[in-house]
mmCIF file of C-alpha atoms and ligand atoms in Angstrom:
data_model
loop_
_atom_site.group_PDB
_atom_site.id
_atom_site.type_symbol
_atom_site.label_atom_id
_atom_site.label_comp_id
_atom_site.label_asym_id
_atom_site.label_seq_id
_atom_site.Cartn_x
_atom_site.Cartn_y
_atom_site.Cartn_z
ATOM 1 C CA UNK D 93 -8.531 4.521 -1.422
ATOM 2 C CA UNK D 94 -5.659 6.380 -2.926
ATOM 3 C CA UNK D 95 -2.484 7.692 -1.056
ATOM 4 C CA UNK D 96 0.249 10.351 -2.085
ATOM 5 C CA UNK D 97 3.503 9.461 -0.824
ATOM 6 C CA UNK D 98 6.399 10.944 -0.116
ATOM 7 C CA UNK D 99 10.242 9.790 0.552
ATOM 8 C CA UNK D 100 12.657 11.878 1.463
ATOM 9 C CA UNK D 101 14.965 10.189 4.474
ATOM 10 C CA UNK D 102 18.353 10.205 2.862
ATOM 11 C CA UNK D 103 19.364 11.686 -1.222
ATOM 12 C CA UNK D 104 15.577 10.375 -2.997
ATOM 13 C CA UNK D 105 13.450 13.071 -3.820
ATOM 14 C CA UNK D 106 10.345 10.971 -3.931
ATOM 15 C CA UNK D 107 7.198 10.635 -4.436
ATOM 16 C CA UNK D 108 4.420 8.145 -6.065
ATOM 17 C CA UNK D 109 0.205 7.823 -6.056
ATOM 18 C CA UNK D 110 -0.923 3.517 -4.870
ATOM 19 C CA UNK D 111 -4.315 2.497 -4.795
ATOM 20 C CA UNK D 112 -5.256 0.310 -2.350
ATOM 21 C CA UNK D 113 -1.231 -0.173 -1.653
ATOM 22 C CA UNK D 114 -0.337 -2.202 -4.073
ATOM 23 C CA UNK D 115 -1.637 -0.532 -8.031
ATOM 24 C CA UNK D 116 1.232 2.042 -8.631
ATOM 25 C CA UNK D 117 -0.359 4.850 -10.666
ATOM 26 C CA UNK D 118 2.962 6.470 -10.426
ATOM 27 C CA UNK D 119 6.400 6.734 -9.598
ATOM 28 C CA UNK D 120 8.584 9.238 -9.049
ATOM 29 C CA UNK D 121 12.104 9.363 -7.962
ATOM 30 C CA UNK D 122 14.800 11.768 -8.628
ATOM 31 C CA UNK D 123 18.151 10.847 -7.589
ATOM 32 C CA UNK D 124 20.588 13.254 -6.024
ATOM 33 C CA UNK D 125 23.488 11.036 -6.343
ATOM 34 C CA UNK D 126 25.458 13.073 -9.036
ATOM 35 C CA UNK D 127 25.637 15.874 -6.252
ATOM 36 C CA UNK D 128 27.365 13.753 -3.993
ATOM 37 C CA UNK D 129 29.637 12.134 -6.256
ATOM 38 C CA UNK D 130 32.563 14.578 -5.685
ATOM 39 C CA UNK D 131 32.097 14.542 -1.423
ATOM 40 C CA UNK D 132 32.107 10.510 -1.459
ATOM 41 C CA UNK D 133 28.827 10.368 -0.133
ATOM 42 C CA UNK D 134 25.811 12.058 1.353
ATOM 43 C CA UNK D 135 26.592 15.579 2.312
ATOM 44 C CA UNK D 136 23.280 16.333 4.988
ATOM 45 C CA UNK D 137 22.825 19.627 3.872
ATOM 46 C CA UNK D 138 23.018 19.868 -0.081
ATOM 47 C CA UNK D 139 20.672 16.971 0.122
ATOM 48 C CA UNK D 140 18.183 18.848 2.102
ATOM 49 C CA UNK D 141 18.642 22.137 0.087
ATOM 50 C CA UNK D 142 17.906 19.581 -3.202
ATOM 51 C CA UNK D 143 14.635 18.431 -1.409
ATOM 52 C CA UNK D 144 13.190 21.750 -0.595
ATOM 53 C CA UNK D 145 14.199 23.003 -4.282
ATOM 54 C CA UNK D 146 12.996 19.164 -6.159
ATOM 55 C CA UNK D 147 9.702 18.274 -3.917
ATOM 56 C CA UNK D 148 7.198 20.485 -4.711
ATOM 57 C CA UNK D 149 7.757 19.436 -8.396
ATOM 58 C CA UNK D 150 8.462 15.844 -8.255
ATOM 59 C CA UNK D 151 4.972 16.158 -6.496
ATOM 60 C CA UNK D 152 3.297 17.561 -9.472
ATOM 61 C CA UNK D 153 4.931 14.618 -11.638
ATOM 62 C CA UNK D 154 3.603 12.266 -9.202
ATOM 63 C CA UNK D 155 0.555 14.194 -9.506
ATOM 64 C CA UNK D 156 0.017 13.999 -13.808
ATOM 65 C CA UNK D 157 1.600 11.164 -14.413
ATOM 66 C CA UNK D 158 -0.754 9.037 -11.983
ATOM 67 C CA UNK D 159 -4.195 10.982 -14.300
ATOM 68 C CA UNK D 160 -5.818 11.905 -10.990
ATOM 69 C CA UNK D 161 -6.504 15.270 -9.391
ATOM 70 C CA UNK D 162 -6.303 16.780 -5.521
ATOM 71 C CA UNK D 163 -9.547 15.542 -5.233
ATOM 72 C CA UNK D 164 -9.412 12.397 -5.908
ATOM 73 C CA UNK D 165 -6.118 11.819 -3.012
ATOM 74 C CA UNK D 166 -7.521 9.864 0.166
ATOM 75 C CA UNK D 167 -4.816 10.496 1.765
ATOM 76 C CA UNK D 168 -1.547 12.253 2.137
ATOM 77 C CA UNK D 169 2.099 10.006 3.776
ATOM 78 C CA UNK D 170 5.226 10.267 4.647
ATOM 79 C CA UNK D 171 8.180 8.903 5.911
ATOM 80 C CA UNK D 172 8.864 10.536 9.343
ATOM 81 C CA UNK D 173 11.864 8.160 10.391
ATOM 82 C CA UNK D 174 14.598 6.977 10.067
ATOM 83 C CA UNK D 175 17.316 8.663 7.992
ATOM 84 C CA UNK D 176 18.433 12.053 7.686
ATOM 85 C CA UNK D 177 16.707 15.023 10.553
ATOM 86 C CA UNK D 178 16.864 17.847 8.023
ATOM 87 C CA UNK D 179 15.466 15.883 4.829
ATOM 88 C CA UNK D 180 12.692 13.860 6.781
ATOM 89 C CA UNK D 181 12.025 17.366 7.892
ATOM 90 C CA UNK D 182 11.767 18.756 4.111
ATOM 91 C CA UNK D 183 9.673 15.156 2.949
ATOM 92 C CA UNK D 184 6.924 14.997 6.296
ATOM 93 C CA UNK D 185 6.383 18.935 6.699
ATOM 94 C CA UNK D 186 5.425 19.051 3.195
ATOM 95 C CA UNK D 187 3.158 16.194 3.583
ATOM 96 C CA UNK D 188 1.388 17.743 6.607
ATOM 97 C CA UNK D 189 1.528 21.165 4.804
ATOM 98 C CA UNK D 190 -0.698 19.123 1.722
ATOM 99 C CA UNK D 191 -3.000 16.778 3.717
ATOM 100 C CA UNK D 192 -3.678 20.120 6.000
ATOM 101 C CA UNK D 193 -4.393 21.988 2.983
ATOM 102 C CA UNK D 194 -6.236 18.650 1.437
ATOM 103 C CA UNK D 195 -8.680 18.354 4.735
ATOM 104 C CA UNK D 196 -7.405 14.934 4.244
ATOM 105 C CA UNK D 197 -5.657 11.996 6.410
ATOM 106 C CA UNK D 198 -1.708 12.204 7.558
ATOM 107 C CA UNK D 199 -0.024 9.031 7.541
ATOM 108 C CA UNK D 200 3.154 9.122 8.371
ATOM 109 C CA UNK D 201 5.600 6.049 7.617
ATOM 110 C CA UNK D 202 8.907 4.566 9.264
ATOM 111 C CA UNK D 203 10.906 3.282 6.611
ATOM 112 C CA UNK D 204 11.699 0.306 7.780
ATOM 113 C CA UNK D 205 8.954 -0.774 7.483
ATOM 114 C CA UNK D 206 8.301 0.481 3.780
ATOM 115 C CA UNK D 207 10.782 -1.553 2.926
ATOM 116 C CA UNK D 208 9.740 -4.851 4.348
ATOM 117 C CA UNK D 209 6.063 -4.270 2.891
ATOM 118 C CA UNK D 210 7.757 -3.673 -0.713
ATOM 119 C CA UNK D 211 8.251 -7.205 -2.114
ATOM 120 C CA UNK D 212 4.088 -7.077 -1.713
ATOM 121 C CA UNK D 213 4.495 -4.211 -4.265
ATOM 122 C CA UNK D 214 4.335 -6.046 -7.037
ATOM 123 C CA UNK D 215 0.354 -7.086 -8.927
ATOM 124 C CA UNK D 216 1.856 -10.638 -9.046
ATOM 125 C CA UNK D 217 2.804 -10.826 -5.269
ATOM 126 C CA UNK D 218 0.379 -12.661 -3.018
ATOM 127 C CA UNK D 219 -1.415 -10.704 0.100
ATOM 128 C CA UNK D 220 0.844 -10.518 3.178
ATOM 129 C CA UNK D 221 -2.930 -11.663 4.691
ATOM 130 C CA UNK D 222 -1.722 -14.561 2.214
ATOM 131 C CA UNK D 223 1.514 -15.315 2.936
ATOM 132 C CA UNK D 224 0.398 -15.347 6.660
ATOM 133 C CA UNK D 225 3.806 -15.160 9.004
ATOM 134 C CA UNK D 226 7.004 -14.725 7.132
ATOM 135 C CA UNK D 227 10.644 -12.887 8.004
ATOM 136 C CA UNK D 228 11.644 -10.043 5.979
ATOM 137 C CA UNK D 229 15.126 -8.987 5.383
ATOM 138 C CA UNK D 230 16.388 -5.172 4.960
ATOM 139 C CA UNK D 231 19.664 -4.963 2.684
ATOM 140 C CA UNK D 232 20.671 -1.431 2.464
ATOM 141 C CA UNK D 233 23.080 1.658 2.822
ATOM 142 C CA UNK D 234 22.217 2.542 6.150
ATOM 143 C CA UNK D 235 20.233 -0.684 7.821
ATOM 144 C CA UNK D 236 21.027 -4.741 7.318
ATOM 145 C CA UNK D 237 18.640 -6.356 9.461
ATOM 146 C CA UNK D 238 16.098 -9.511 9.651
ATOM 147 C CA UNK D 239 12.752 -8.746 10.685
ATOM 148 C CA UNK D 240 9.924 -11.594 11.965
ATOM 149 C CA UNK D 241 6.624 -10.414 10.822
ATOM 150 C CA UNK D 242 3.735 -12.087 12.488
ATOM 151 C CA UNK D 243 1.848 -10.296 10.333
ATOM 152 C CA UNK D 244 1.997 -7.587 8.662
ATOM 153 C CA UNK D 245 2.024 -4.516 11.662
ATOM 154 C CA UNK D 246 3.066 -6.953 14.127
ATOM 155 C CA UNK D 247 6.935 -7.137 13.813
ATOM 156 C CA UNK D 248 9.803 -8.599 15.803
ATOM 157 C CA UNK D 249 13.156 -7.798 14.764
ATOM 158 C CA UNK D 250 15.862 -10.500 14.798
ATOM 159 C CA UNK D 251 18.845 -9.541 14.366
ATOM 160 C CA UNK D 252 20.883 -6.383 12.912
ATOM 161 C CA UNK D 253 24.309 -5.315 12.091
ATOM 162 C CA UNK D 254 26.135 -4.646 14.550
ATOM 163 C CA UNK D 255 28.733 -1.883 12.867
ATOM 164 C CA UNK D 256 28.395 -1.474 9.109
ATOM 165 C CA UNK D 257 25.397 -2.114 7.215
ATOM 166 C CA UNK D 258 25.953 -4.302 3.678
ATOM 167 C CA UNK D 259 25.852 -1.322 1.215
ATOM 168 C CA UNK D 260 27.824 0.642 3.330
ATOM 169 C CA UNK D 261 30.743 -2.220 2.794
ATOM 170 C CA UNK D 262 30.350 -2.270 -0.503
ATOM 171 C CA UNK D 263 30.388 1.164 -0.854
ATOM 172 C CA UNK D 264 33.568 1.398 1.719
ATOM 173 C CA UNK D 265 34.915 -1.730 -0.498
ATOM 174 C CA UNK D 266 34.054 0.063 -3.544
ATOM 175 C CA UNK D 267 36.082 3.343 -2.060
ATOM 176 C CA UNK D 268 39.092 1.081 -1.239
ATOM 177 C CA UNK D 269 39.404 -0.568 -5.094
ATOM 178 C CA UNK D 270 39.494 3.212 -6.043
ATOM 179 C CA UNK D 271 35.778 2.641 -8.005
ATOM 180 C CA UNK D 272 33.350 5.308 -8.317
ATOM 181 C CA UNK D 273 30.373 6.325 -5.891
ATOM 182 C CA UNK D 274 28.249 4.560 -4.886
ATOM 183 C CA UNK D 275 29.980 1.452 -5.350
ATOM 184 C CA UNK D 276 27.437 -1.073 -4.913
ATOM 185 C CA UNK D 277 26.130 -1.424 -8.519
ATOM 186 C CA UNK D 278 29.648 -0.982 -9.709
ATOM 187 C CA UNK D 279 31.204 -4.329 -7.340
ATOM 188 C CA UNK D 280 28.102 -6.043 -8.522
ATOM 189 C CA UNK D 281 29.293 -4.990 -12.794
ATOM 190 C CA UNK D 282 32.532 -5.858 -12.166
ATOM 191 C CA UNK D 283 31.974 -9.042 -9.757
ATOM 192 C CA UNK D 284 30.082 -11.054 -11.891
ATOM 193 C CA UNK D 285 33.470 -11.912 -14.301
ATOM 194 C CA UNK D 286 35.583 -12.127 -11.676
ATOM 195 C CA UNK D 287 36.244 -15.990 -9.097
ATOM 196 C CA UNK D 288 34.513 -15.476 -5.777
ATOM 197 C CA UNK D 289 37.011 -17.851 -4.756
ATOM 198 C CA UNK D 290 39.539 -16.280 -5.500
ATOM 199 C CA UNK D 291 40.631 -14.726 -2.129
ATOM 200 C CA UNK D 292 38.693 -16.133 1.026
ATOM 201 C CA UNK D 293 38.110 -13.006 2.819
ATOM 202 C CA UNK D 294 36.781 -13.086 6.196
ATOM 203 C CA UNK D 295 32.561 -14.126 6.926
ATOM 204 C CA UNK D 296 32.267 -11.483 10.169
ATOM 205 C CA UNK D 297 29.961 -12.943 13.223
ATOM 206 C CA UNK D 298 29.375 -11.495 15.786
ATOM 207 C CA UNK D 299 29.086 -14.310 18.558
ATOM 208 C CA UNK D 300 28.949 -12.646 21.834
ATOM 209 C CA UNK D 301 25.336 -11.355 23.127
ATOM 210 C CA UNK D 302 26.761 -8.480 25.050
ATOM 211 C CA UNK D 303 27.540 -7.232 21.071
ATOM 212 C CA UNK D 304 24.037 -6.978 20.786
ATOM 213 C CA UNK D 305 20.648 -5.520 21.358
ATOM 214 C CA UNK D 306 18.983 -6.883 23.986
ATOM 215 C CA UNK D 307 16.819 -9.774 22.706
ATOM 216 C CA UNK D 308 18.812 -10.028 19.791
ATOM 217 C CA UNK D 309 20.201 -13.114 18.218
ATOM 218 C CA UNK D 310 23.860 -12.788 18.299
ATOM 219 C CA UNK D 311 24.398 -15.417 14.569
ATOM 220 C CA UNK D 312 21.376 -13.320 13.572
ATOM 221 C CA UNK D 313 23.097 -10.372 13.928
ATOM 222 C CA UNK D 314 25.442 -9.231 11.163
ATOM 223 C CA UNK D 315 29.043 -7.467 11.295
ATOM 224 C CA UNK D 316 31.100 -5.889 7.719
ATOM 225 C CA UNK D 317 34.112 -3.806 9.842
ATOM 226 C CA UNK D 318 36.234 -6.785 10.088
ATOM 227 C CA UNK D 319 35.847 -8.214 5.580
ATOM 228 C CA UNK D 320 36.876 -4.061 4.527
ATOM 229 C CA UNK D 321 39.790 -4.047 6.937
ATOM 230 C CA UNK D 322 41.021 -7.288 5.400
ATOM 231 C CA UNK D 323 40.035 -5.431 1.911
ATOM 232 C CA UNK D 324 42.352 -3.367 3.374
ATOM 233 C CA UNK D 325 45.523 -5.749 4.065
ATOM 234 C CA UNK D 326 44.935 -7.170 1.832
ATOM 235 C CA UNK D 327 44.830 -3.865 -0.922
ATOM 236 C CA UNK D 328 48.231 -3.323 0.685
ATOM 237 C CA UNK D 329 49.822 -6.103 0.850
ATOM 238 C CA UNK D 330 49.327 -6.751 -2.930
ATOM 239 C CA UNK D 331 48.731 -3.679 -4.695
ATOM 240 C CA UNK D 332 46.124 -3.526 -7.877
ATOM 241 C CA UNK D 333 47.767 -1.301 -10.701
ATOM 242 C CA UNK D 334 44.897 0.558 -12.505
ATOM 243 C CA UNK D 335 43.206 -1.872 -15.302
ATOM 244 C CA UNK D 336 44.809 -3.939 -12.760
ATOM 245 C CA UNK D 337 43.386 -7.811 -13.888
ATOM 246 C CA UNK D 338 42.975 -9.490 -10.903
ATOM 247 C CA UNK D 339 40.129 -6.307 -9.911
ATOM 248 C CA UNK D 340 37.188 -8.805 -10.486
ATOM 249 C CA UNK D 341 38.290 -11.671 -8.841
ATOM 250 C CA UNK D 342 38.710 -8.996 -6.043
ATOM 251 C CA UNK D 343 35.433 -7.468 -6.198
ATOM 252 C CA UNK D 344 33.857 -10.841 -6.997
ATOM 253 C CA UNK D 345 35.255 -12.054 -3.141
ATOM 254 C CA UNK D 346 34.823 -9.368 -1.320
ATOM 255 C CA UNK D 347 31.214 -9.533 -2.658
ATOM 256 C CA UNK D 348 30.591 -13.575 -1.756
ATOM 257 C CA UNK D 349 31.853 -12.466 2.345
ATOM 258 C CA UNK D 350 29.323 -9.877 1.912
ATOM 259 C CA UNK D 351 26.364 -12.283 0.338
ATOM 260 C CA UNK D 352 27.206 -15.199 1.900
ATOM 261 C CA UNK D 353 27.282 -14.333 6.109
ATOM 262 C CA UNK D 354 23.619 -12.950 4.289
ATOM 263 C CA UNK D 355 22.574 -15.844 3.409
ATOM 264 C CA UNK D 356 23.825 -17.480 6.632
ATOM 265 C CA UNK D 357 21.478 -16.042 8.685
ATOM 266 C CA UNK D 358 18.647 -16.189 6.725
ATOM 267 C CA UNK D 359 19.289 -19.934 6.958
ATOM 268 C CA UNK D 360 19.254 -19.271 10.014
ATOM 269 C CA UNK D 361 16.169 -17.261 10.911
ATOM 270 C CA UNK D 362 14.229 -19.555 8.470
ATOM 271 C CA UNK D 363 14.366 -22.411 10.549
ATOM 272 C CA UNK D 364 10.788 -22.539 11.454
ATOM 273 C CA UNK D 365 9.970 -19.773 8.942
ATOM 274 C CA UNK D 366 8.874 -20.735 5.445
ATOM 275 C CA UNK D 367 8.381 -16.945 3.534
ATOM 276 C CA UNK D 368 11.663 -14.992 3.666
ATOM 277 C CA UNK D 369 10.986 -11.068 1.808
ATOM 278 C CA UNK D 370 13.498 -9.392 0.959
ATOM 279 C CA UNK D 371 13.939 -5.361 0.296
ATOM 280 C CA UNK D 372 16.448 -2.803 0.052
ATOM 281 C CA UNK D 373 18.762 -1.181 -2.139
ATOM 282 C CA UNK D 374 21.183 -4.030 -2.426
ATOM 283 C CA UNK D 375 18.790 -6.590 -2.886
ATOM 284 C CA UNK D 376 19.297 -5.316 -5.974
ATOM 285 C CA UNK D 377 22.368 -7.148 -5.808
ATOM 286 C CA UNK D 378 22.840 -10.024 -8.996
ATOM 287 C CA UNK D 379 24.932 -12.610 -6.727
ATOM 288 C CA UNK D 380 22.394 -11.851 -3.285
ATOM 289 C CA UNK D 381 19.668 -12.526 -5.706
ATOM 290 C CA UNK D 382 20.991 -15.701 -6.727
ATOM 291 C CA UNK D 383 22.435 -17.076 -4.177
ATOM 292 C CA UNK D 384 18.720 -16.241 -2.598
ATOM 293 C CA UNK D 385 16.679 -18.125 -4.995
ATOM 294 C CA UNK D 386 19.379 -21.116 -4.333
ATOM 295 C CA UNK D 387 19.011 -20.932 -0.752
ATOM 296 C CA UNK D 388 14.820 -20.503 -1.276
ATOM 297 C CA UNK D 389 15.011 -24.021 -3.909
ATOM 298 C CA UNK D 390 18.040 -26.086 -1.272
ATOM 299 C CA UNK D 391 15.365 -25.527 2.021
ATOM 300 C CA UNK D 392 11.989 -25.084 -0.079
ATOM 301 C CA UNK D 393 10.907 -21.582 1.045
ATOM 302 C CA UNK D 394 8.623 -18.865 -0.592
ATOM 303 C CA UNK D 395 11.054 -16.448 -1.677
ATOM 304 C CA UNK D 396 9.162 -12.669 -2.319
ATOM 305 C CA UNK D 397 11.745 -10.450 -3.571
ATOM 306 C CA UNK D 398 11.388 -6.602 -4.235
ATOM 307 C CA UNK D 399 10.865 -5.722 -7.774
ATOM 308 C CA UNK D 400 14.243 -3.328 -8.967
ATOM 309 C CA UNK D 401 11.992 -0.340 -8.933
ATOM 310 C CA UNK D 402 10.755 -0.467 -5.292
ATOM 311 C CA UNK D 403 14.696 -1.779 -3.923
ATOM 312 C CA UNK D 404 16.557 1.371 -3.400
ATOM 313 C CA UNK D 405 14.315 4.358 -2.068
ATOM 314 C CA UNK D 406 11.150 5.437 -3.267
ATOM 315 C CA UNK D 407 8.020 6.818 -2.229
ATOM 316 C CA UNK D 408 5.625 4.062 -3.390
ATOM 317 C CA UNK D 409 6.451 1.748 -0.743
ATOM 318 C CA UNK D 410 5.540 4.753 1.761
ATOM 319 C CA UNK D 411 1.899 5.288 -0.210
ATOM 320 C CA UNK D 412 1.472 1.620 -0.387
ATOM 321 C CA UNK D 413 2.338 0.858 3.359
ATOM 322 C CA UNK D 414 0.445 3.841 4.180
ATOM 323 C CA UNK D 415 -2.566 2.494 1.584
ATOM 324 C CA UNK D 416 -2.185 -1.156 3.723
ATOM 325 C CA UNK D 417 -3.056 0.464 6.861
ATOM 326 C CA UNK D 418 0.803 0.698 8.046
ATOM 327 C CA UNK D 419 1.874 4.263 9.941
ATOM 328 C CA UNK D 420 1.114 6.931 12.603
ATOM 329 C CA UNK D 421 -2.371 7.880 11.851
ATOM 330 C CA UNK D 422 -4.396 10.582 12.777
ATOM 331 C CA UNK D 423 -2.734 12.612 15.759
ATOM 332 C CA UNK D 424 -0.419 10.714 16.484
ATOM 333 C CA UNK D 425 0.471 11.403 12.687
ATOM 334 C CA UNK D 426 0.264 15.316 13.155
ATOM 335 C CA UNK D 427 2.115 15.518 16.111
ATOM 336 C CA UNK D 428 4.773 13.745 15.477
ATOM 337 C CA UNK D 429 8.009 14.824 14.352
ATOM 338 C CA UNK D 430 10.405 13.505 12.527
ATOM 339 C CA UNK D 431 12.534 10.728 14.631
ATOM 340 C CA UNK D 432 16.085 10.004 12.057
ATOM 341 C CA UNK D 433 17.334 6.724 14.344
ATOM 342 C CA UNK D 434 13.888 5.646 14.467
ATOM 343 C CA UNK D 435 14.319 1.688 15.087
ATOM 344 C CA UNK D 436 12.375 -0.626 12.565
ATOM 345 C CA UNK D 437 9.544 -1.925 15.579
ATOM 346 C CA UNK D 438 9.776 -1.687 19.569
ATOM 347 C CA UNK D 439 10.853 -5.209 20.482
ATOM 348 C CA UNK D 440 9.369 -6.855 22.633
ATOM 349 C CA UNK D 441 12.111 -8.585 25.116
HETATM 350 O O1 KG4 I 755 17.970 1.417 -0.072
HETATM 351 P P1 KG4 I 755 18.741 2.756 -0.447
HETATM 352 O O2 KG4 I 755 18.679 2.746 -2.026
HETATM 353 O O3 KG4 I 755 19.499 3.573 0.326
HETATM 354 C C1 KG4 I 755 18.689 3.483 1.956
HETATM 355 O O4 KG4 I 755 18.656 3.241 2.889
HETATM 356 O O5 KG4 I 755 20.198 2.833 2.451
HETATM 357 O O6 KG4 I 755 20.459 1.283 -0.193
HETATM 358 C C2 KG4 I 755 21.501 2.189 -0.817
HETATM 359 C C3 KG4 I 755 22.390 1.373 -0.763
HETATM 360 C C4 KG4 I 755 23.661 1.700 -1.254
HETATM 361 O O7 KG4 I 755 25.078 1.605 -0.365
HETATM 362 C C5 KG4 I 755 24.156 0.871 -2.346
HETATM 363 O O8 KG4 I 755 25.213 0.757 -3.222
HETATM 364 C C6 KG4 I 755 24.027 -0.591 -2.677
HETATM 365 O O9 KG4 I 755 22.296 0.239 -1.951
HETATM 366 N N1 KG4 I 755 23.383 -1.644 -3.891
HETATM 367 C C7 KG4 I 755 24.165 -2.230 -3.621
HETATM 368 C C8 KG4 I 755 23.211 -2.842 -5.677
HETATM 369 N N2 KG4 I 755 22.810 -1.220 -5.786
HETATM 370 C C9 KG4 I 755 22.227 -0.705 -4.885
HETATM 371 N N3 KG4 I 755 24.888 -2.927 -3.394
HETATM 372 C C10 KG4 I 755 24.975 -4.127 -4.304
HETATM 373 N N4 KG4 I 755 24.999 -4.467 -5.245
HETATM 374 C C11 KG4 I 755 23.662 -4.145 -6.215
HETATM 375 N N5 KG4 I 755 23.553 -3.700 -7.331
HETATM 376 ZN ZN1 ZN I 756 16.144 2.839 2.392
#
């Protein structure tokens, strides 16, 4: 089954062609980061206008690079949530139009479930069926959550952030430090040369069941507003000059506080599970990858990290999950509107 996937939930315009859920024939990702950089964040109006302008060309390139004709496409898939409403609309309505024109099925995909699936996109990774039940960590600019998966398609949210996502904590920290946007990759690079133990920033914890959604365990939830405030006060009391040699230590210590909380929550979530899958833009972070590998080694876990090309937003994971039978199909797909606040799953409590 060959699926054309479309992803426009935030500021990447992406299209990909994937065979049988795992073989990526092409994957085109057009980043809009330069357009949003002057504003220090994604501007929804700019994002949707850019998606409208660029998506047809991105789809053409994906088709061309895959070397397949329209007649060989078996289904068209697109993200229907969560994300920016006006951005999602461009991808979903384009997919609906294409599916109707080609007289092929439409598959509407949950972006977070696609991140969960992304570690399985590597040809060398085992299939979900071989892996069996697993825990997924989705860690990105918009989301940070732990999901228990009995199998692909059977999800249960275990914990999530109660304030900022981990990527947001990186980006806001970088902003306070006067670094560029998006801050995550810069923090990763600068932090590599610093001492992560130089400053003890707080490891945010969620203690009360009242602070989390129904059925969630506070000890599996995340909170990043405290570490950001701690950095703000640290910089007020210890201002850094331009080119200050202390910068790498501050960055490494701040990064360590974020990474440590992730490792702690993963360790707790893995008490009775043996496979941990990790996807989302922040899973590109080298310190996080190292400490996840250390955790897996220490606890004898199987760790499936998404390949770097499938970590940040991409359409291959959309086409991939669609090819594995995930998402809304038939009239459910054609009938759905975009759902900007779509949860990762409907939890049974
Ligand atoms: O998955 P993604 O592309 O978009 C969302 O769905 O949110 O993730 C983007 C986020 C941004 O916050 C970015 O700063 C962060 O991922 N990020 C990183 C790294 N690369 C990207 N954070 C830390 N270290 C990195 N190397
Ligand atoms: Zn994403």
